[in-house]
Amino acid sequence: MTKSTKISLMASRLFGLLALGLGTAYWLGFDVPVVLHMSCGLLVVLALWVLAVQTGRRSLPLALGSGLWGLFIPALGIAQLVLPVYLQMEEAQTVLRGLHVAAGLATIGLAEHLARRLKK
């Protein structure tokens, strides 16, 4: 495993955990700057993309799927802020939050999978 792979994997773990904690705290009503949560999420996506580029030599479909997944995560996060207001549906926000948490956890798992793939 290369040094950049190790750094990207550890970054995805660390910032993924921070993003999850900050997002949960925000969801529970604590005064957490959303920008801090978004910055941690961005760092997770960047780490995922680094791993995806490295994996591209071994599995192009997996790398491309990971790249697209990295675009989906922030879009889902922004959607949970905008759609409920636009649609005037509070229930939509709860569903979108749940999907965002599940997608965030899946992103960390995907980074783990990419790093494991690079070990072989």
PDB file of C-alpha atoms in Angstrom:
ATOM      1  CA  MET A   1       0.000   0.000   0.000  1.00  0.00           C
ATOM      2  CA  THR A   2       1.465   3.341  -1.025  1.00  0.00           C
ATOM      3  CA  LYS A   3       1.805   6.295   1.289  1.00  0.00           C
ATOM      4  CA  SER A   4      -0.888   8.262  -0.554  1.00  0.00           C
ATOM      5  CA  THR A   5      -3.267   5.306  -0.227  1.00  0.00           C
ATOM      6  CA  LYS A   6      -2.677   5.129   3.519  1.00  0.00           C
ATOM      7  CA  ILE A   7      -3.126   8.880   3.936  1.00  0.00           C
ATOM      8  CA  SER A   8      -6.317   8.893   1.855  1.00  0.00           C
ATOM      9  CA  LEU A   9      -7.746   5.948   3.766  1.00  0.00           C
ATOM     10  CA  MET A  10      -6.984   7.502   7.148  1.00  0.00           C
ATOM     11  CA  ALA A  11      -8.378  10.859   5.976  1.00  0.00           C
ATOM     12  CA  SER A  12     -11.612   9.210   4.859  1.00  0.00           C
ATOM     13  CA  ARG A  13     -11.931   7.491   8.227  1.00  0.00           C
ATOM     14  CA  LEU A  14     -11.100  10.559  10.329  1.00  0.00           C
ATOM     15  CA  PHE A  15     -13.078  13.142   8.413  1.00  0.00           C
ATOM     16  CA  GLY A  16     -15.930  10.696   7.837  1.00  0.00           C
ATOM     17  CA  LEU A  17     -16.256  10.193  11.575  1.00  0.00           C
ATOM     18  CA  LEU A  18     -16.053  13.945  12.183  1.00  0.00           C
ATOM     19  CA  ALA A  19     -18.656  14.651   9.493  1.00  0.00           C
ATOM     20  CA  LEU A  20     -20.944  12.011  10.968  1.00  0.00           C
ATOM     21  CA  GLY A  21     -20.570  13.436  14.481  1.00  0.00           C
ATOM     22  CA  LEU A  22     -21.035  17.044  13.398  1.00  0.00           C
ATOM     23  CA  GLY A  23     -24.018  16.169  11.217  1.00  0.00           C
ATOM     24  CA  THR A  24     -25.650  14.240  14.036  1.00  0.00           C
ATOM     25  CA  ALA A  25     -25.058  17.109  16.459  1.00  0.00           C
ATOM     26  CA  TYR A  26     -26.580  19.550  13.964  1.00  0.00           C
ATOM     27  CA  TRP A  27     -29.548  17.219  13.431  1.00  0.00           C
ATOM     28  CA  LEU A  28     -30.117  17.068  17.201  1.00  0.00           C
ATOM     29  CA  GLY A  29     -30.257  20.858  17.397  1.00  0.00           C
ATOM     30  CA  PHE A  30     -26.793  21.732  18.673  1.00  0.00           C
ATOM     31  CA  ASP A  31     -25.193  24.934  17.430  1.00  0.00           C
ATOM     32  CA  VAL A  32     -22.752  23.355  14.973  1.00  0.00           C
ATOM     33  CA  PRO A  33     -21.460  25.322  11.999  1.00  0.00           C
ATOM     34  CA  VAL A  34     -22.784  23.522   8.917  1.00  0.00           C
ATOM     35  CA  VAL A  35     -19.723  24.738   7.018  1.00  0.00           C
ATOM     36  CA  LEU A  36     -17.528  22.643   9.311  1.00  0.00           C
ATOM     37  CA  HIS A  37     -19.621  19.539   8.573  1.00  0.00           C
ATOM     38  CA  MET A  38     -19.518  20.289   4.858  1.00  0.00           C
ATOM     39  CA  SER A  39     -15.741  20.794   4.932  1.00  0.00           C
ATOM     40  CA  CYS A  40     -15.223  17.420   6.585  1.00  0.00           C
ATOM     41  CA  GLY A  41     -17.523  15.823   4.020  1.00  0.00           C
ATOM     42  CA  LEU A  42     -15.588  17.480   1.207  1.00  0.00           C
ATOM     43  CA  LEU A  43     -12.341  16.050   2.571  1.00  0.00           C
ATOM     44  CA  VAL A  44     -13.917  12.574   2.655  1.00  0.00           C
ATOM     45  CA  VAL A  45     -14.972  12.938  -0.976  1.00  0.00           C
ATOM     46  CA  LEU A  46     -11.499  14.177  -1.969  1.00  0.00           C
ATOM     47  CA  ALA A  47      -9.907  11.184  -0.233  1.00  0.00           C
ATOM     48  CA  LEU A  48     -12.377   8.903  -2.034  1.00  0.00           C
ATOM     49  CA  TRP A  49     -11.424  10.451  -5.362  1.00  0.00           C
ATOM     50  CA  VAL A  50      -7.703   9.970  -4.697  1.00  0.00           C
ATOM     51  CA  LEU A  51      -8.361   6.302  -3.979  1.00  0.00           C
ATOM     52  CA  ALA A  52     -10.585   6.046  -7.054  1.00  0.00           C
ATOM     53  CA  VAL A  53      -7.857   7.464  -9.313  1.00  0.00           C
ATOM     54  CA  GLN A  54      -5.356   4.997  -7.886  1.00  0.00           C
ATOM     55  CA  THR A  55      -7.819   2.134  -8.340  1.00  0.00           C
ATOM     56  CA  GLY A  56      -8.532   3.168 -11.936  1.00  0.00           C
ATOM     57  CA  ARG A  57      -5.546   1.207 -13.181  1.00  0.00           C
ATOM     58  CA  ARG A  58      -7.001  -2.010 -11.764  1.00  0.00           C
ATOM     59  CA  SER A  59     -10.737  -1.538 -12.115  1.00  0.00           C
ATOM     60  CA  LEU A  60     -11.982   1.317 -14.264  1.00  0.00           C
ATOM     61  CA  PRO A  61     -15.714   0.692 -13.609  1.00  0.00           C
ATOM     62  CA  LEU A  62     -15.144   0.750  -9.835  1.00  0.00           C
ATOM     63  CA  ALA A  63     -13.102   3.941 -10.122  1.00  0.00           C
ATOM     64  CA  LEU A  64     -15.721   5.664 -12.282  1.00  0.00           C
ATOM     65  CA  GLY A  65     -18.533   4.565  -9.983  1.00  0.00           C
ATOM     66  CA  SER A  66     -16.631   5.898  -6.986  1.00  0.00           C
ATOM     67  CA  GLY A  67     -16.080   9.193  -8.744  1.00  0.00           C
ATOM     68  CA  LEU A  68     -19.775   9.533  -9.492  1.00  0.00           C
ATOM     69  CA  TRP A  69     -20.638   8.541  -5.929  1.00  0.00           C
ATOM     70  CA  GLY A  70     -18.378  11.367  -4.740  1.00  0.00           C
ATOM     71  CA  LEU A  71     -20.523  13.792  -6.736  1.00  0.00           C
ATOM     72  CA  PHE A  72     -23.755  12.338  -5.371  1.00  0.00           C
ATOM     73  CA  ILE A  73     -22.917  12.842  -1.669  1.00  0.00           C
ATOM     74  CA  PRO A  74     -22.697  16.664  -1.637  1.00  0.00           C
ATOM     75  CA  ALA A  75     -25.695  16.880  -3.978  1.00  0.00           C
ATOM     76  CA  LEU A  76     -27.723  14.871  -1.477  1.00  0.00           C
ATOM     77  CA  GLY A  77     -26.506  17.091   1.366  1.00  0.00           C
ATOM     78  CA  ILE A  78     -27.524  20.244  -0.468  1.00  0.00           C
ATOM     79  CA  ALA A  79     -30.852  18.671  -1.435  1.00  0.00           C
ATOM     80  CA  GLN A  80     -31.719  18.062   2.196  1.00  0.00           C
ATOM     81  CA  LEU A  81     -31.321  21.773   2.875  1.00  0.00           C
ATOM     82  CA  VAL A  82     -33.133  23.057  -0.222  1.00  0.00           C
ATOM     83  CA  LEU A  83     -35.873  20.569  -1.159  1.00  0.00           C
ATOM     84  CA  PRO A  84     -37.930  20.607   2.068  1.00  0.00           C
ATOM     85  CA  VAL A  85     -38.118  24.413   1.925  1.00  0.00           C
ATOM     86  CA  TYR A  86     -38.913  24.404  -1.785  1.00  0.00           C
ATOM     87  CA  LEU A  87     -41.504  21.641  -1.513  1.00  0.00           C
ATOM     88  CA  GLN A  88     -42.753  22.822   1.900  1.00  0.00           C
ATOM     89  CA  MET A  89     -42.578  19.265   3.235  1.00  0.00           C
ATOM     90  CA  GLU A  90     -40.917  18.732   6.599  1.00  0.00           C
ATOM     91  CA  GLU A  91     -41.146  14.935   6.261  1.00  0.00           C
ATOM     92  CA  ALA A  92     -38.914  15.077   3.189  1.00  0.00           C
ATOM     93  CA  GLN A  93     -36.110  16.533   5.287  1.00  0.00           C
ATOM     94  CA  THR A  94     -36.130  13.571   7.676  1.00  0.00           C
ATOM     95  CA  VAL A  95     -36.003  11.095   4.806  1.00  0.00           C
ATOM     96  CA  LEU A  96     -33.217  13.029   3.086  1.00  0.00           C
ATOM     97  CA  ARG A  97     -31.227  13.229   6.327  1.00  0.00           C
ATOM     98  CA  GLY A  98     -31.473   9.475   6.762  1.00  0.00           C
ATOM     99  CA  LEU A  99     -30.376   8.911   3.180  1.00  0.00           C
ATOM    100  CA  HIS A 100     -27.488  11.347   3.646  1.00  0.00           C
ATOM    101  CA  VAL A 101     -26.263   9.494   6.752  1.00  0.00           C
ATOM    102  CA  ALA A 102     -26.517   6.129   4.989  1.00  0.00           C
ATOM    103  CA  ALA A 103     -24.729   7.507   1.923  1.00  0.00           C
ATOM    104  CA  GLY A 104     -21.990   8.990   4.108  1.00  0.00           C
ATOM    105  CA  LEU A 105     -21.418   5.664   5.828  1.00  0.00           C
ATOM    106  CA  ALA A 106     -21.393   3.959   2.432  1.00  0.00           C
ATOM    107  CA  THR A 107     -18.743   6.446   1.283  1.00  0.00           C
ATOM    108  CA  ILE A 108     -16.451   5.466   4.132  1.00  0.00           C
ATOM    109  CA  GLY A 109     -17.052   1.801   3.305  1.00  0.00           C
ATOM    110  CA  LEU A 110     -16.340   2.452  -0.358  1.00  0.00           C
ATOM    111  CA  ALA A 111     -13.038   4.113   0.544  1.00  0.00           C
ATOM    112  CA  GLU A 112     -12.157   1.041   2.622  1.00  0.00           C
ATOM    113  CA  HIS A 113     -13.028  -1.215  -0.315  1.00  0.00           C
ATOM    114  CA  LEU A 114     -10.896   0.820  -2.733  1.00  0.00           C
ATOM    115  CA  ALA A 115      -7.932   0.727  -0.352  1.00  0.00           C
ATOM    116  CA  ARG A 116      -8.336  -3.037   0.102  1.00  0.00           C
ATOM    117  CA  ARG A 117      -8.443  -3.419  -3.664  1.00  0.00           C
ATOM    118  CA  LEU A 118      -5.171  -1.500  -3.912  1.00  0.00           C
ATOM    119  CA  LYS A 119      -3.495  -3.882  -1.438  1.00  0.00           C
ATOM    120  CA  LYS A 120      -3.866  -6.830  -3.823  1.00  0.00           C
TER     121      LYS A 120
END
